[in-house]
């Protein structure tokens, strides 16, 4: 089998953790390394969580390299209400078996892109795009060697999940998304429009639990932790009304892996986009703008049942 080499840039994060399990239980993917970014929680915690997940998966041979602690031009704002103060909903995990391999995620990405054939290494981006934007700004020719950047982020026709307009990863660092979009590199987006349709319900996580095994159990605990945190936020002021009605855990970040494993499950539209970075009420929006000359391949449809079945299969590979 030809494996797709990938580097996962991530901010674990409950759904990031599920995405890591799916990636590491998919022989179709060769996970070369993991880079971390501040997002759902601060950088030291996302880095620790990446190491903890690799320890759980028995893959501490994979390097973790930390990156940006702050967005390009803004302070870091986290999503601890949803992911918990430890970023993984209080779920028990082993400690990292190895210290992070470094703190220069951009240099690590540069080196891995330089030493492989151009067009072979995919960057799977599961958090704010700060590290990837730095790579493009500092090493544009090297960044262009990526096969593609496939990112979870945005809400193109759907509502946002932080504000009415903005999805978290874009909202957290819109300038970084803008840099990546304008770079002209192959840029594939998994927005809320599809990730909300890949919904892990309490019943679904119950079936995972029934499978048993350490990974399925951790995955089920993480889904329950997310649902409990959302429940606690239902009455919170400022939490978007629509999010309060959530009946399951949208498998946001796993969609990036599911797309790599089974692209036929997703329909893609090449759309002209504009990222709103003006600190208005629409800040962080990913707007379809016919006047824009910057395009992304946007996942706008998904075969939900098949995508969930694929996620279930990989999460239950003990
Ligand atoms: C995205 O934001 C984060 O909270 C999740 O990990 C996911 O990457 C969903 O909006
Ligand atoms: Ca994430």
mmCIF file of C-alpha atoms and ligand atoms in Angstrom:
data_model
loop_
_atom_site.group_PDB
_atom_site.id
_atom_site.type_symbol
_atom_site.label_atom_id
_atom_site.label_comp_id
_atom_site.label_asym_id
_atom_site.label_seq_id
_atom_site.Cartn_x
_atom_site.Cartn_y
_atom_site.Cartn_z
ATOM 1 C CA UNK A 1 0.000 0.000 0.000
ATOM 2 C CA UNK A 2 1.319 3.476 -0.827
ATOM 3 C CA UNK A 3 1.118 5.552 2.293
ATOM 4 C CA UNK A 4 0.421 9.297 2.246
ATOM 5 C CA UNK A 5 3.062 11.087 4.348
ATOM 6 C CA UNK A 6 1.473 13.687 6.620
ATOM 7 C CA UNK A 7 2.454 16.097 9.345
ATOM 8 C CA UNK A 8 -0.376 16.873 11.736
ATOM 9 C CA UNK A 9 -0.426 20.434 13.056
ATOM 10 C CA UNK A 10 -2.755 20.395 16.025
ATOM 11 C CA UNK A 11 -4.056 21.916 19.288
ATOM 12 C CA UNK A 12 -5.410 18.930 21.278
ATOM 13 C CA UNK A 13 -8.237 19.482 22.028
ATOM 14 C CA UNK A 14 -10.861 16.730 22.284
ATOM 15 C CA UNK A 15 -11.615 16.353 18.591
ATOM 16 C CA UNK A 16 -7.908 16.750 17.761
ATOM 17 C CA UNK A 17 -7.277 13.768 20.053
ATOM 18 C CA UNK A 18 -9.860 11.707 18.157
ATOM 19 C CA UNK A 19 -8.258 12.804 14.887
ATOM 20 C CA UNK A 20 -4.862 11.596 16.133
ATOM 21 C CA UNK A 21 -6.316 8.184 16.995
ATOM 22 C CA UNK A 22 -7.901 7.890 13.536
ATOM 23 C CA UNK A 23 -4.648 8.929 11.813
ATOM 24 C CA UNK A 24 -2.482 6.532 13.827
ATOM 25 C CA UNK A 25 -4.878 3.648 13.267
ATOM 26 C CA UNK A 26 -4.978 4.199 9.504
ATOM 27 C CA UNK A 27 -2.271 2.311 7.617
ATOM 28 C CA UNK A 28 -3.025 4.495 4.585
ATOM 29 C CA UNK A 29 -1.282 7.390 6.386
ATOM 30 C CA UNK A 30 2.372 7.742 7.326
ATOM 31 C CA UNK A 31 2.346 10.206 10.221
ATOM 32 C CA UNK A 32 5.801 11.727 9.952
ATOM 33 C CA UNK A 33 5.461 14.106 12.879
ATOM 34 C CA UNK A 34 3.153 16.260 14.961
ATOM 35 C CA UNK A 35 3.508 20.012 15.383
ATOM 36 C CA UNK A 36 1.557 21.886 18.008
ATOM 37 C CA UNK A 37 0.004 25.315 18.246
ATOM 38 C CA UNK A 38 -1.894 27.322 20.843
ATOM 39 C CA UNK A 39 -5.604 27.034 20.195
ATOM 40 C CA UNK A 40 -8.123 25.125 22.247
ATOM 41 C CA UNK A 41 -5.745 25.607 25.151
ATOM 42 C CA UNK A 42 -2.249 27.033 25.678
ATOM 43 C CA UNK A 43 0.782 25.721 23.827
ATOM 44 C CA UNK A 44 2.412 23.835 26.692
ATOM 45 C CA UNK A 45 -0.837 21.914 27.236
ATOM 46 C CA UNK A 46 -1.504 21.166 23.556
ATOM 47 C CA UNK A 47 2.093 19.929 23.282
ATOM 48 C CA UNK A 48 1.756 17.744 26.350
ATOM 49 C CA UNK A 49 -1.537 16.374 25.067
ATOM 50 C CA UNK A 50 -0.014 15.476 21.713
ATOM 51 C CA UNK A 51 2.689 13.523 23.566
ATOM 52 C CA UNK A 52 0.102 11.900 25.800
ATOM 53 C CA UNK A 53 -1.953 10.757 22.836
ATOM 54 C CA UNK A 54 1.121 9.306 21.138
ATOM 55 C CA UNK A 55 1.961 7.464 24.379
ATOM 56 C CA UNK A 56 -1.573 6.060 24.496
ATOM 57 C CA UNK A 57 -1.232 4.976 20.880
ATOM 58 C CA UNK A 58 2.155 3.358 21.478
ATOM 59 C CA UNK A 59 3.716 5.724 18.926
ATOM 60 C CA UNK A 60 6.103 7.798 21.026
ATOM 61 C CA UNK A 61 8.601 7.298 18.216
ATOM 62 C CA UNK A 62 6.748 10.067 16.353
ATOM 63 C CA UNK A 63 8.251 13.491 17.007
ATOM 64 C CA UNK A 64 6.252 16.266 18.630
ATOM 65 C CA UNK A 65 7.567 19.756 17.902
ATOM 66 C CA UNK A 66 5.897 22.771 19.450
ATOM 67 C CA UNK A 67 5.278 25.964 17.555
ATOM 68 C CA UNK A 68 3.440 29.243 18.036
ATOM 69 C CA UNK A 69 2.205 30.216 21.494
ATOM 70 C CA UNK A 70 0.389 33.269 20.116
ATOM 71 C CA UNK A 71 -1.543 34.072 16.950
ATOM 72 C CA UNK A 72 0.138 36.305 14.345
ATOM 73 C CA UNK A 73 -1.254 39.614 15.531
ATOM 74 C CA UNK A 74 -3.561 38.975 18.442
ATOM 75 C CA UNK A 75 -3.530 37.546 21.938
ATOM 76 C CA UNK A 76 -4.324 33.876 22.301
ATOM 77 C CA UNK A 77 -7.914 33.117 23.372
ATOM 78 C CA UNK A 78 -8.691 29.505 24.202
ATOM 79 C CA UNK A 79 -11.758 27.233 24.188
ATOM 80 C CA UNK A 80 -11.260 25.761 27.652
ATOM 81 C CA UNK A 81 -15.011 25.784 28.379
ATOM 82 C CA UNK A 82 -15.484 23.151 25.718
ATOM 83 C CA UNK A 83 -12.250 21.153 25.960
ATOM 84 C CA UNK A 84 -11.591 21.530 29.700
ATOM 85 C CA UNK A 85 -8.676 23.187 31.491
ATOM 86 C CA UNK A 86 -6.450 20.260 30.483
ATOM 87 C CA UNK A 87 -7.658 20.426 26.862
ATOM 88 C CA UNK A 88 -8.906 16.843 26.907
ATOM 89 C CA UNK A 89 -11.946 17.007 29.156
ATOM 90 C CA UNK A 90 -10.247 15.464 32.203
ATOM 91 C CA UNK A 91 -9.882 12.087 30.475
ATOM 92 C CA UNK A 92 -7.057 10.023 32.001
ATOM 93 C CA UNK A 93 -4.108 9.550 29.645
ATOM 94 C CA UNK A 94 -0.526 8.373 30.105
ATOM 95 C CA UNK A 95 2.171 11.014 30.264
ATOM 96 C CA UNK A 96 4.370 11.578 27.187
ATOM 97 C CA UNK A 97 7.071 8.932 26.931
ATOM 98 C CA UNK A 98 9.464 11.437 25.423
ATOM 99 C CA UNK A 99 10.070 15.166 25.762
ATOM 100 C CA UNK A 100 9.065 17.283 22.755
ATOM 101 C CA UNK A 101 11.700 17.053 20.026
ATOM 102 C CA UNK A 102 11.968 20.837 19.822
ATOM 103 C CA UNK A 103 10.199 24.169 19.859
ATOM 104 C CA UNK A 104 10.722 25.190 16.246
ATOM 105 C CA UNK A 105 7.712 23.760 14.427
ATOM 106 C CA UNK A 106 8.374 25.988 11.430
ATOM 107 C CA UNK A 107 11.976 24.761 11.110
ATOM 108 C CA UNK A 108 10.790 21.177 11.479
ATOM 109 C CA UNK A 109 8.146 21.604 8.752
ATOM 110 C CA UNK A 110 10.752 23.293 6.528
ATOM 111 C CA UNK A 111 13.246 20.439 6.980
ATOM 112 C CA UNK A 112 10.675 17.708 6.342
ATOM 113 C CA UNK A 113 9.410 19.476 3.213
ATOM 114 C CA UNK A 114 12.962 20.026 1.930
ATOM 115 C CA UNK A 115 14.069 16.434 2.327
ATOM 116 C CA UNK A 116 11.091 14.871 0.533
ATOM 117 C CA UNK A 117 10.042 15.114 -3.107
ATOM 118 C CA UNK A 118 8.020 18.245 -3.817
ATOM 119 C CA UNK A 119 4.302 17.553 -3.780
ATOM 120 C CA UNK A 120 4.509 14.519 -1.541
ATOM 121 C CA UNK A 121 3.935 15.693 2.046
ATOM 122 C CA UNK A 122 0.491 16.761 3.185
ATOM 123 C CA UNK A 123 0.016 19.165 6.078
ATOM 124 C CA UNK A 124 -3.100 18.331 8.078
ATOM 125 C CA UNK A 125 -3.977 21.428 10.099
ATOM 126 C CA UNK A 126 -6.393 20.953 12.971
ATOM 127 C CA UNK A 127 -6.015 24.225 14.858
ATOM 128 C CA UNK A 128 -5.389 27.910 14.170
ATOM 129 C CA UNK A 129 -3.089 28.216 11.131
ATOM 130 C CA UNK A 130 -0.388 30.205 12.931
ATOM 131 C CA UNK A 131 2.460 27.729 12.351
ATOM 132 C CA UNK A 132 1.542 27.265 8.707
ATOM 133 C CA UNK A 133 1.332 31.011 8.118
ATOM 134 C CA UNK A 134 4.790 31.459 9.665
ATOM 135 C CA UNK A 135 6.108 28.720 7.374
ATOM 136 C CA UNK A 136 4.656 30.485 4.311
ATOM 137 C CA UNK A 137 5.897 33.913 5.397
ATOM 138 C CA UNK A 138 9.404 32.730 6.327
ATOM 139 C CA UNK A 139 9.979 29.990 3.736
ATOM 140 C CA UNK A 140 7.578 30.547 0.847
ATOM 141 C CA UNK A 141 9.468 28.374 -1.628
ATOM 142 C CA UNK A 142 9.719 25.495 0.817
ATOM 143 C CA UNK A 143 6.041 25.796 1.789
ATOM 144 C CA UNK A 144 5.176 25.429 -1.903
ATOM 145 C CA UNK A 145 6.628 21.898 -1.756
ATOM 146 C CA UNK A 146 3.648 20.711 0.308
ATOM 147 C CA UNK A 147 1.267 18.348 -1.474
ATOM 148 C CA UNK A 148 -1.545 20.403 0.077
ATOM 149 C CA UNK A 149 -2.673 22.004 3.272
ATOM 150 C CA UNK A 150 -5.898 20.417 4.442
ATOM 151 C CA UNK A 151 -7.356 22.375 7.315
ATOM 152 C CA UNK A 152 -10.377 22.126 9.559
ATOM 153 C CA UNK A 153 -11.734 25.626 9.698
ATOM 154 C CA UNK A 154 -14.350 28.128 8.672
ATOM 155 C CA UNK A 155 -18.071 28.200 8.063
ATOM 156 C CA UNK A 156 -18.883 29.097 4.481
ATOM 157 C CA UNK A 157 -22.674 28.804 4.212
ATOM 158 C CA UNK A 158 -23.323 27.614 7.747
ATOM 159 C CA UNK A 159 -23.244 29.764 10.890
ATOM 160 C CA UNK A 160 -20.132 30.074 13.034
ATOM 161 C CA UNK A 161 -19.574 28.378 16.373
ATOM 162 C CA UNK A 162 -17.834 31.166 18.298
ATOM 163 C CA UNK A 163 -19.839 34.017 16.837
ATOM 164 C CA UNK A 164 -22.656 33.944 14.308
ATOM 165 C CA UNK A 165 -20.047 34.449 11.589
ATOM 166 C CA UNK A 166 -16.862 32.776 12.789
ATOM 167 C CA UNK A 167 -15.596 29.274 13.381
ATOM 168 C CA UNK A 168 -13.049 28.855 16.195
ATOM 169 C CA UNK A 169 -9.843 28.062 14.264
ATOM 170 C CA UNK A 170 -10.288 31.037 11.935
ATOM 171 C CA UNK A 171 -11.577 33.330 14.674
ATOM 172 C CA UNK A 172 -8.534 32.522 16.823
ATOM 173 C CA UNK A 173 -6.090 33.666 14.116
ATOM 174 C CA UNK A 174 -7.825 35.135 11.059
ATOM 175 C CA UNK A 175 -4.632 36.769 9.800
ATOM 176 C CA UNK A 176 -3.004 33.341 9.613
ATOM 177 C CA UNK A 177 -5.898 31.972 7.560
ATOM 178 C CA UNK A 178 -5.605 35.009 5.313
ATOM 179 C CA UNK A 179 -1.887 34.334 4.737
ATOM 180 C CA UNK A 180 -2.544 30.704 3.819
ATOM 181 C CA UNK A 181 -5.457 31.551 1.509
ATOM 182 C CA UNK A 182 -3.493 34.261 -0.295
ATOM 183 C CA UNK A 183 -0.422 32.050 -0.701
ATOM 184 C CA UNK A 184 -2.072 30.232 -3.586
ATOM 185 C CA UNK A 185 -0.850 26.870 -2.218
ATOM 186 C CA UNK A 186 -3.285 23.961 -2.615
ATOM 187 C CA UNK A 187 -5.635 24.691 0.276
ATOM 188 C CA UNK A 188 -8.483 22.363 1.204
ATOM 189 C CA UNK A 189 -10.924 23.344 3.927
ATOM 190 C CA UNK A 190 -13.207 21.203 6.081
ATOM 191 C CA UNK A 191 -15.622 23.846 7.414
ATOM 192 C CA UNK A 192 -18.438 23.531 9.914
ATOM 193 C CA UNK A 193 -20.762 23.006 6.941
ATOM 194 C CA UNK A 194 -19.542 19.413 6.784
ATOM 195 C CA UNK A 195 -18.081 18.747 10.219
ATOM 196 C CA UNK A 196 -21.438 19.408 11.905
ATOM 197 C CA UNK A 197 -22.880 16.609 9.785
ATOM 198 C CA UNK A 198 -20.411 14.053 11.143
ATOM 199 C CA UNK A 199 -22.019 13.981 14.543
ATOM 200 C CA UNK A 200 -21.030 11.620 17.353
ATOM 201 C CA UNK A 201 -24.224 11.222 19.356
ATOM 202 C CA UNK A 202 -24.435 9.762 22.884
ATOM 203 C CA UNK A 203 -25.755 6.575 21.308
ATOM 204 C CA UNK A 204 -22.768 6.427 18.931
ATOM 205 C CA UNK A 205 -20.277 6.865 21.774
ATOM 206 C CA UNK A 206 -22.180 4.206 23.731
ATOM 207 C CA UNK A 207 -21.565 1.781 20.875
ATOM 208 C CA UNK A 208 -17.871 2.701 20.898
ATOM 209 C CA UNK A 209 -17.766 1.965 24.598
ATOM 210 C CA UNK A 210 -19.375 -1.401 23.956
ATOM 211 C CA UNK A 211 -16.555 -2.282 21.550
ATOM 212 C CA UNK A 212 -14.136 -1.898 24.454
ATOM 213 C CA UNK A 213 -10.372 -1.622 24.259
ATOM 214 C CA UNK A 214 -8.296 1.324 25.462
ATOM 215 C CA UNK A 215 -8.696 3.523 22.403
ATOM 216 C CA UNK A 216 -12.436 3.086 21.941
ATOM 217 C CA UNK A 217 -12.927 3.721 25.657
ATOM 218 C CA UNK A 218 -10.837 6.898 25.615
ATOM 219 C CA UNK A 219 -12.670 8.080 22.494
ATOM 220 C CA UNK A 220 -16.051 7.439 24.141
ATOM 221 C CA UNK A 221 -14.941 9.249 27.307
ATOM 222 C CA UNK A 222 -13.825 12.222 25.237
ATOM 223 C CA UNK A 223 -17.153 12.424 23.434
ATOM 224 C CA UNK A 224 -18.974 12.266 26.771
ATOM 225 C CA UNK A 225 -16.691 14.980 28.219
ATOM 226 C CA UNK A 226 -17.461 17.266 25.286
ATOM 227 C CA UNK A 227 -21.202 16.678 25.617
ATOM 228 C CA UNK A 228 -21.065 17.346 29.369
ATOM 229 C CA UNK A 229 -19.173 20.593 28.819
ATOM 230 C CA UNK A 230 -21.646 21.706 26.162
ATOM 231 C CA UNK A 231 -24.485 20.856 28.545
ATOM 232 C CA UNK A 232 -22.874 23.040 31.208
ATOM 233 C CA UNK A 233 -22.667 25.884 28.709
ATOM 234 C CA UNK A 234 -26.280 25.647 27.609
ATOM 235 C CA UNK A 235 -27.359 28.473 29.822
ATOM 236 C CA UNK A 236 -24.114 30.431 29.562
ATOM 237 C CA UNK A 237 -24.512 33.977 28.350
ATOM 238 C CA UNK A 238 -22.935 34.659 25.001
ATOM 239 C CA UNK A 239 -22.800 31.029 23.913
ATOM 240 C CA UNK A 240 -24.365 30.912 20.446
ATOM 241 C CA UNK A 241 -27.985 29.834 20.658
ATOM 242 C CA UNK A 242 -27.624 27.275 17.891
ATOM 243 C CA UNK A 243 -24.694 25.575 19.640
ATOM 244 C CA UNK A 244 -26.794 25.086 22.757
ATOM 245 C CA UNK A 245 -29.077 22.823 20.757
ATOM 246 C CA UNK A 246 -26.236 20.497 19.793
ATOM 247 C CA UNK A 247 -27.280 16.878 20.086
ATOM 248 C CA UNK A 248 -23.847 15.385 19.571
ATOM 249 C CA UNK A 249 -20.160 16.058 19.196
ATOM 250 C CA UNK A 250 -19.298 17.226 15.687
ATOM 251 C CA UNK A 251 -16.182 15.326 14.634
ATOM 252 C CA UNK A 252 -14.574 18.512 13.289
ATOM 253 C CA UNK A 253 -10.888 17.637 13.096
ATOM 254 C CA UNK A 254 -11.372 13.949 12.234
ATOM 255 C CA UNK A 255 -12.953 15.101 8.941
ATOM 256 C CA UNK A 256 -9.452 16.053 7.726
ATOM 257 C CA UNK A 257 -8.346 12.441 8.221
ATOM 258 C CA UNK A 258 -11.574 10.961 6.865
ATOM 259 C CA UNK A 259 -11.178 13.062 3.724
ATOM 260 C CA UNK A 260 -7.656 11.656 3.215
ATOM 261 C CA UNK A 261 -8.894 8.097 3.714
ATOM 262 C CA UNK A 262 -12.045 8.349 1.616
ATOM 263 C CA UNK A 263 -12.179 11.528 -0.489
ATOM 264 C CA UNK A 264 -15.241 10.162 -2.305
ATOM 265 C CA UNK A 265 -17.281 10.757 0.858
ATOM 266 C CA UNK A 266 -16.869 14.517 0.506
ATOM 267 C CA UNK A 267 -18.048 16.861 -2.202
ATOM 268 C CA UNK A 268 -15.749 19.770 -2.887
ATOM 269 C CA UNK A 269 -16.401 23.182 -4.368
ATOM 270 C CA UNK A 270 -13.638 25.497 -5.469
ATOM 271 C CA UNK A 271 -14.745 28.786 -3.946
ATOM 272 C CA UNK A 272 -13.392 32.349 -3.965
ATOM 273 C CA UNK A 273 -12.962 33.232 -0.301
ATOM 274 C CA UNK A 274 -12.212 36.267 1.794
ATOM 275 C CA UNK A 275 -11.205 36.082 5.457
ATOM 276 C CA UNK A 276 -12.614 38.890 7.563
ATOM 277 C CA UNK A 277 -9.827 40.262 9.778
ATOM 278 C CA UNK A 278 -11.284 43.679 10.636
ATOM 279 C CA UNK A 279 -12.327 43.043 14.248
ATOM 280 C CA UNK A 280 -15.929 43.813 13.331
ATOM 281 C CA UNK A 281 -18.821 41.544 14.343
ATOM 282 C CA UNK A 282 -17.915 39.447 11.305
ATOM 283 C CA UNK A 283 -14.285 39.058 12.378
ATOM 284 C CA UNK A 284 -13.003 35.587 11.551
ATOM 285 C CA UNK A 285 -15.657 34.869 8.927
ATOM 286 C CA UNK A 286 -14.807 32.871 5.792
ATOM 287 C CA UNK A 287 -16.900 34.701 3.223
ATOM 288 C CA UNK A 288 -17.656 33.435 -0.278
ATOM 289 C CA UNK A 289 -16.752 36.548 -2.245
ATOM 290 C CA UNK A 290 -17.067 36.445 -6.050
ATOM 291 C CA UNK A 291 -14.687 39.408 -6.196
ATOM 292 C CA UNK A 292 -11.919 37.470 -4.461
ATOM 293 C CA UNK A 293 -9.079 36.056 -6.535
ATOM 294 C CA UNK A 294 -8.078 33.649 -3.763
ATOM 295 C CA UNK A 295 -9.579 30.178 -3.893
ATOM 296 C CA UNK A 296 -9.843 27.172 -1.626
ATOM 297 C CA UNK A 297 -11.223 23.707 -2.292
ATOM 298 C CA UNK A 298 -13.988 23.624 0.252
ATOM 299 C CA UNK A 299 -15.715 20.482 1.477
ATOM 300 C CA UNK A 300 -19.371 21.422 1.298
ATOM 301 C CA UNK A 301 -21.047 18.023 1.380
ATOM 302 C CA UNK A 302 -20.423 14.737 3.146
ATOM 303 C CA UNK A 303 -21.939 11.272 3.181
ATOM 304 C CA UNK A 304 -22.483 11.400 6.908
ATOM 305 C CA UNK A 305 -23.325 7.762 7.598
ATOM 306 C CA UNK A 306 -20.309 6.445 5.711
ATOM 307 C CA UNK A 307 -17.997 9.027 7.289
ATOM 308 C CA UNK A 308 -19.218 8.066 10.762
ATOM 309 C CA UNK A 309 -18.805 4.372 9.986
ATOM 310 C CA UNK A 310 -15.217 4.981 8.881
ATOM 311 C CA UNK A 311 -14.456 7.006 12.019
ATOM 312 C CA UNK A 312 -16.002 4.270 14.157
ATOM 313 C CA UNK A 313 -13.906 1.608 12.463
ATOM 314 C CA UNK A 314 -10.629 3.459 13.083
ATOM 315 C CA UNK A 315 -11.471 4.571 16.628
ATOM 316 C CA UNK A 316 -12.238 1.005 17.606
ATOM 317 C CA UNK A 317 -8.963 -0.485 16.345
ATOM 318 C CA UNK A 318 -7.790 -1.043 19.933
HETATM 319 C C1 LIG B 1 -12.400 23.587 15.769
HETATM 320 O O1 LIG B 1 -12.111 24.395 16.903
HETATM 321 C C2 LIG B 1 -11.564 23.600 17.921
HETATM 322 O O2 LIG B 1 -12.194 23.881 19.115
HETATM 323 C C3 LIG B 1 -11.690 22.172 17.498
HETATM 324 O O3 LIG B 1 -10.590 21.413 17.946
HETATM 325 C C4 LIG B 1 -11.730 22.251 16.000
HETATM 326 O O4 LIG B 1 -10.423 22.266 15.470
HETATM 327 C C5 LIG B 1 -13.886 23.517 15.570
HETATM 328 O O5 LIG B 1 -14.410 24.787 15.389
HETATM 329 CA CA1 LIG B 2 -8.491 21.538 16.776
#
